[in-house]
mmCIF file with all atom_site columns, C-alpha atoms in Angstrom:
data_model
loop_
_atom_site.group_PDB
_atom_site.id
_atom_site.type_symbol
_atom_site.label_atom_id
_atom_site.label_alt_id
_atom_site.label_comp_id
_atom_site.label_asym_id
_atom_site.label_entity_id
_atom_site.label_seq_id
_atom_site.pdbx_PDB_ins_code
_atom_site.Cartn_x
_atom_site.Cartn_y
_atom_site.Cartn_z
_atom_site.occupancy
_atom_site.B_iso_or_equiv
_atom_site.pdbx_formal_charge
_atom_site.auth_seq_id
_atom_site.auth_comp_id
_atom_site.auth_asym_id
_atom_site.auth_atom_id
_atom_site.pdbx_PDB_model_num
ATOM 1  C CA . UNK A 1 1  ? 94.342  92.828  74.640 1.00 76.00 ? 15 UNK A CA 1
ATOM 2  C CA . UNK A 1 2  ? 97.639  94.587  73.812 1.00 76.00 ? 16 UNK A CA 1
ATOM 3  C CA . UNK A 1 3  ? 99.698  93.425  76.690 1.00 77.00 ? 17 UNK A CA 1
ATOM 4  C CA . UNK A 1 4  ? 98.423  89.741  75.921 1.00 79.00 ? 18 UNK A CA 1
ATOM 5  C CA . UNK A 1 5  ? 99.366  90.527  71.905 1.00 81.00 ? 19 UNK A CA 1
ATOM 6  C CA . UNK A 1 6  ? 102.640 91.476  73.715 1.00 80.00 ? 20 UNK A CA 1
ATOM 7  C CA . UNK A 1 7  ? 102.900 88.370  76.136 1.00 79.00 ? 21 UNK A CA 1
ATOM 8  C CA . UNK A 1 8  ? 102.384 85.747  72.754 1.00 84.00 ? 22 UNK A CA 1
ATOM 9  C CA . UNK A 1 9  ? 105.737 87.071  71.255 1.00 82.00 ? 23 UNK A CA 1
ATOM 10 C CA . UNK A 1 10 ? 109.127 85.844  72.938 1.00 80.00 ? 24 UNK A CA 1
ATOM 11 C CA . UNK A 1 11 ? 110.748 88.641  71.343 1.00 86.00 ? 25 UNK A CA 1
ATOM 12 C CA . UNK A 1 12 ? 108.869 91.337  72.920 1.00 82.00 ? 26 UNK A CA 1
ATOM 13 C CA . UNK A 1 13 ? 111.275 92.301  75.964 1.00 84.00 ? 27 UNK A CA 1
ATOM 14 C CA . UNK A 1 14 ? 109.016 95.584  77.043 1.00 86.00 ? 28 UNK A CA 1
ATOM 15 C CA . UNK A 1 15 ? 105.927 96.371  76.383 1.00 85.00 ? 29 UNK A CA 1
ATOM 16 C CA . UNK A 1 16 ? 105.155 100.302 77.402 1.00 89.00 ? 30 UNK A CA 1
ATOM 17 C CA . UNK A 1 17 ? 101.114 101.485 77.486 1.00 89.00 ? 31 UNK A CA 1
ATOM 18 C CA . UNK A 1 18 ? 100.587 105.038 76.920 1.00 87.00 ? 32 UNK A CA 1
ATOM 19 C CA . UNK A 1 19 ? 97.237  106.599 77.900 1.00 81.00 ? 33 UNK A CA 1
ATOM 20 C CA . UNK A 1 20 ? 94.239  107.017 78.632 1.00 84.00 ? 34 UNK A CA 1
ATOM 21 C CA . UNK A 1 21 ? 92.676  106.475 82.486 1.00 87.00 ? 35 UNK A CA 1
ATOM 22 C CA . UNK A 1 22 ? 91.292  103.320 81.995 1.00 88.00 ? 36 UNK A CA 1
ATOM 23 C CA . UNK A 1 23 ? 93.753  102.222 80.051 1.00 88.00 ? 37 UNK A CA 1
ATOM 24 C CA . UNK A 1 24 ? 96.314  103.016 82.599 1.00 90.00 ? 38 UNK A CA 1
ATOM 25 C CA . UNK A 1 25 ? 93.767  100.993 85.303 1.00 90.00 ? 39 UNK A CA 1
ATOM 26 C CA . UNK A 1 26 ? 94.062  97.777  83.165 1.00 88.00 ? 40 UNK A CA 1
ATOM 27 C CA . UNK A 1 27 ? 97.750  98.069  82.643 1.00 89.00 ? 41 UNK A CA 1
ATOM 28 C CA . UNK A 1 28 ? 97.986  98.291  86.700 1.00 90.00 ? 42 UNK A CA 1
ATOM 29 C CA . UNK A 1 29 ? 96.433  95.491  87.535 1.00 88.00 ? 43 UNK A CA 1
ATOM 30 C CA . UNK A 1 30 ? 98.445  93.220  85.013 1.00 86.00 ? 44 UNK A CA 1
ATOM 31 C CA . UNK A 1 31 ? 99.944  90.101  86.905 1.00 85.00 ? 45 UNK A CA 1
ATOM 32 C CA . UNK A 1 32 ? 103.634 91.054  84.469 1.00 85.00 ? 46 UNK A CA 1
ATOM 33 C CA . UNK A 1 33 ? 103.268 94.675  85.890 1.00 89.00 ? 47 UNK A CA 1
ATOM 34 C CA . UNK A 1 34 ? 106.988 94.553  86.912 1.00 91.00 ? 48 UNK A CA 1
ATOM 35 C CA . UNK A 1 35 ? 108.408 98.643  86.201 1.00 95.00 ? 49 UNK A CA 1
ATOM 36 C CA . UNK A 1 36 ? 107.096 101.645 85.570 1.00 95.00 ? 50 UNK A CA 1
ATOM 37 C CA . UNK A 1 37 ? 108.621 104.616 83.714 1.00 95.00 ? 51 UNK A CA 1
ATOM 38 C CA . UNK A 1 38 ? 106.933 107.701 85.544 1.00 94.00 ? 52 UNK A CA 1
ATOM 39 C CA . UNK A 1 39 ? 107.660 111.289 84.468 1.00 95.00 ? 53 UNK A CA 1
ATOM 40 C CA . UNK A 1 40 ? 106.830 113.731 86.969 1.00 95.00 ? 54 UNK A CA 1
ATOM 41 C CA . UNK A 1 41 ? 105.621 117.503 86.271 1.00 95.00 ? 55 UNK A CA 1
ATOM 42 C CA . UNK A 1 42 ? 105.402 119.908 89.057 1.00 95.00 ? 56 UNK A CA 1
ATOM 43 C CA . UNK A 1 43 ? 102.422 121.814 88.232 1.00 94.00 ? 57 UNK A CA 1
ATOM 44 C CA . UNK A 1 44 ? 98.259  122.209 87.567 1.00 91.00 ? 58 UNK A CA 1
ATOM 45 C CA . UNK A 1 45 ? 97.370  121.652 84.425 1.00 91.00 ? 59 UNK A CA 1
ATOM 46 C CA . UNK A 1 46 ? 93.455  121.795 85.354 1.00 91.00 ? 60 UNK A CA 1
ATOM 47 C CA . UNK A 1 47 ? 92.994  118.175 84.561 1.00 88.00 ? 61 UNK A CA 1
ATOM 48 C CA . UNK A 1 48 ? 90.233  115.991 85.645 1.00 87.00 ? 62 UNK A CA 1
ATOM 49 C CA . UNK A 1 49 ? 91.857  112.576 85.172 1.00 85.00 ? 63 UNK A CA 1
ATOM 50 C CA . UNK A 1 50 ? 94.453  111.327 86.981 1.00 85.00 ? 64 UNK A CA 1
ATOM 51 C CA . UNK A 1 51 ? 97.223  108.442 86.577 1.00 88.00 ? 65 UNK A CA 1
ATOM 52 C CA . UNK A 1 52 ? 96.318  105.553 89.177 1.00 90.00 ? 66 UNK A CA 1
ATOM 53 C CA . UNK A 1 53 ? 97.723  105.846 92.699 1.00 91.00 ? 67 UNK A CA 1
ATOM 54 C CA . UNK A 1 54 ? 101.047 104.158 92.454 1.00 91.00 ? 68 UNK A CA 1
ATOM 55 C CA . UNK A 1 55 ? 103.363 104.681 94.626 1.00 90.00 ? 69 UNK A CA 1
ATOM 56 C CA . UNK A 1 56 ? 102.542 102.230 97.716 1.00 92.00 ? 70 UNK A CA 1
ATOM 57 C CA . UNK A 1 57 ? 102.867 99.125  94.906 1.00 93.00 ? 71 UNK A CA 1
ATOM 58 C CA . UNK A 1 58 ? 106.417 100.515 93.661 1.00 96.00 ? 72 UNK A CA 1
ATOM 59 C CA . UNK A 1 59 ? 109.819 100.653 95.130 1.00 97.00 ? 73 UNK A CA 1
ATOM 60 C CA . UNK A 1 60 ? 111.879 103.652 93.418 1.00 96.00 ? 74 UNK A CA 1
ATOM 61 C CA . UNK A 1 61 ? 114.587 102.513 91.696 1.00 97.00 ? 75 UNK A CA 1
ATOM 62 C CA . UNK A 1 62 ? 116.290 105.389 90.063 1.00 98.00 ? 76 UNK A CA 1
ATOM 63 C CA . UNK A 1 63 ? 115.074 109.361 89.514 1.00 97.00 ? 77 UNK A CA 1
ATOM 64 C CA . UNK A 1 64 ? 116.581 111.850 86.727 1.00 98.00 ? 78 UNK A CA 1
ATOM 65 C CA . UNK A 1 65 ? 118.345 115.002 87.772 1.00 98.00 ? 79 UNK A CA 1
ATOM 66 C CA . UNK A 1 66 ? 115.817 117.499 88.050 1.00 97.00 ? 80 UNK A CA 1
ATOM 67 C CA . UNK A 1 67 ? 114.599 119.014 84.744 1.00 97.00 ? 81 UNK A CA 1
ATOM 68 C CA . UNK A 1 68 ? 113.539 122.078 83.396 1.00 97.00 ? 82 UNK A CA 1
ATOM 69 C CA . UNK A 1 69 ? 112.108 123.517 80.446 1.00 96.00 ? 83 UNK A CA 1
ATOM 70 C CA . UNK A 1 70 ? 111.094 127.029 80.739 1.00 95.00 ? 84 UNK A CA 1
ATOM 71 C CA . UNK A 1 71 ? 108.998 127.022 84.010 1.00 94.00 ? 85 UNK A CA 1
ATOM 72 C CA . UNK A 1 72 ? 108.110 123.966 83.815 1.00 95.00 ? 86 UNK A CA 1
ATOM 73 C CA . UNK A 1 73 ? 109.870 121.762 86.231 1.00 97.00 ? 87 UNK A CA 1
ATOM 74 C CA . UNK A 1 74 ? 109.519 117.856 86.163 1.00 98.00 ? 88 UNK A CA 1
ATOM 75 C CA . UNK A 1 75 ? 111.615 114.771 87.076 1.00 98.00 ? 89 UNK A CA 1
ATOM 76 C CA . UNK A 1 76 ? 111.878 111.236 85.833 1.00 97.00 ? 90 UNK A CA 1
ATOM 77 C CA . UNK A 1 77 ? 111.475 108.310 87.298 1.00 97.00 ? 91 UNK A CA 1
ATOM 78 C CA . UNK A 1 78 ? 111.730 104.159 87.206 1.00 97.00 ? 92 UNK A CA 1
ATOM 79 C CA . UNK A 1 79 ? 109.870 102.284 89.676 1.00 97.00 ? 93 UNK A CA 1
ATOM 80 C CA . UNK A 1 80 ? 109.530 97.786  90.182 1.00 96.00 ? 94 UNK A CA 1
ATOM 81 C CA . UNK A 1 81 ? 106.789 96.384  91.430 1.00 94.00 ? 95 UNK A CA 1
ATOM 82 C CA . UNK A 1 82 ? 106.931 95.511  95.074 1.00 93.00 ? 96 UNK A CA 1
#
């Protein structure tokens, strides 16, 4: 319902959806998918839900420097739709 909300106003250039799994699913598989912003961490957190699988849709398009903060270590990414 959001990304239609977005769709309806000519001004809207981007439209970003954060969170939540299924959430994330419906974003996915909406036909004006075109980029995605993607950080990613290098570690376990423990979690149980995942982002979708991604990366065979998506052609890379640029990736940060690698960043750190502490010992965390994590990169970010920008990614079109195939």
């Amino acid at each position: 319902e959001a990304l239609a909300a977005c769709q309806a106003h000519s001004d809207v250039e981007s439209c970003f959806v954060i969170g939540g799994a299924q959430i994330y699913q419906q974003a996915m598989k909406h036909q004006n998918l075109v980029k995605l912003h993607v950080t990613e961490i290098d570690a376990n957190f423990g979690c149980d839900t995942f982002f979708p699988e991604y990366k065979s849709g998506f052609n890379q398009l640029a990736t940060s420097d690698d960043q750190y903060e502490g010992s965390l270590h994590y990169r970010f990414k920008i990614l079109t739709a195939k």
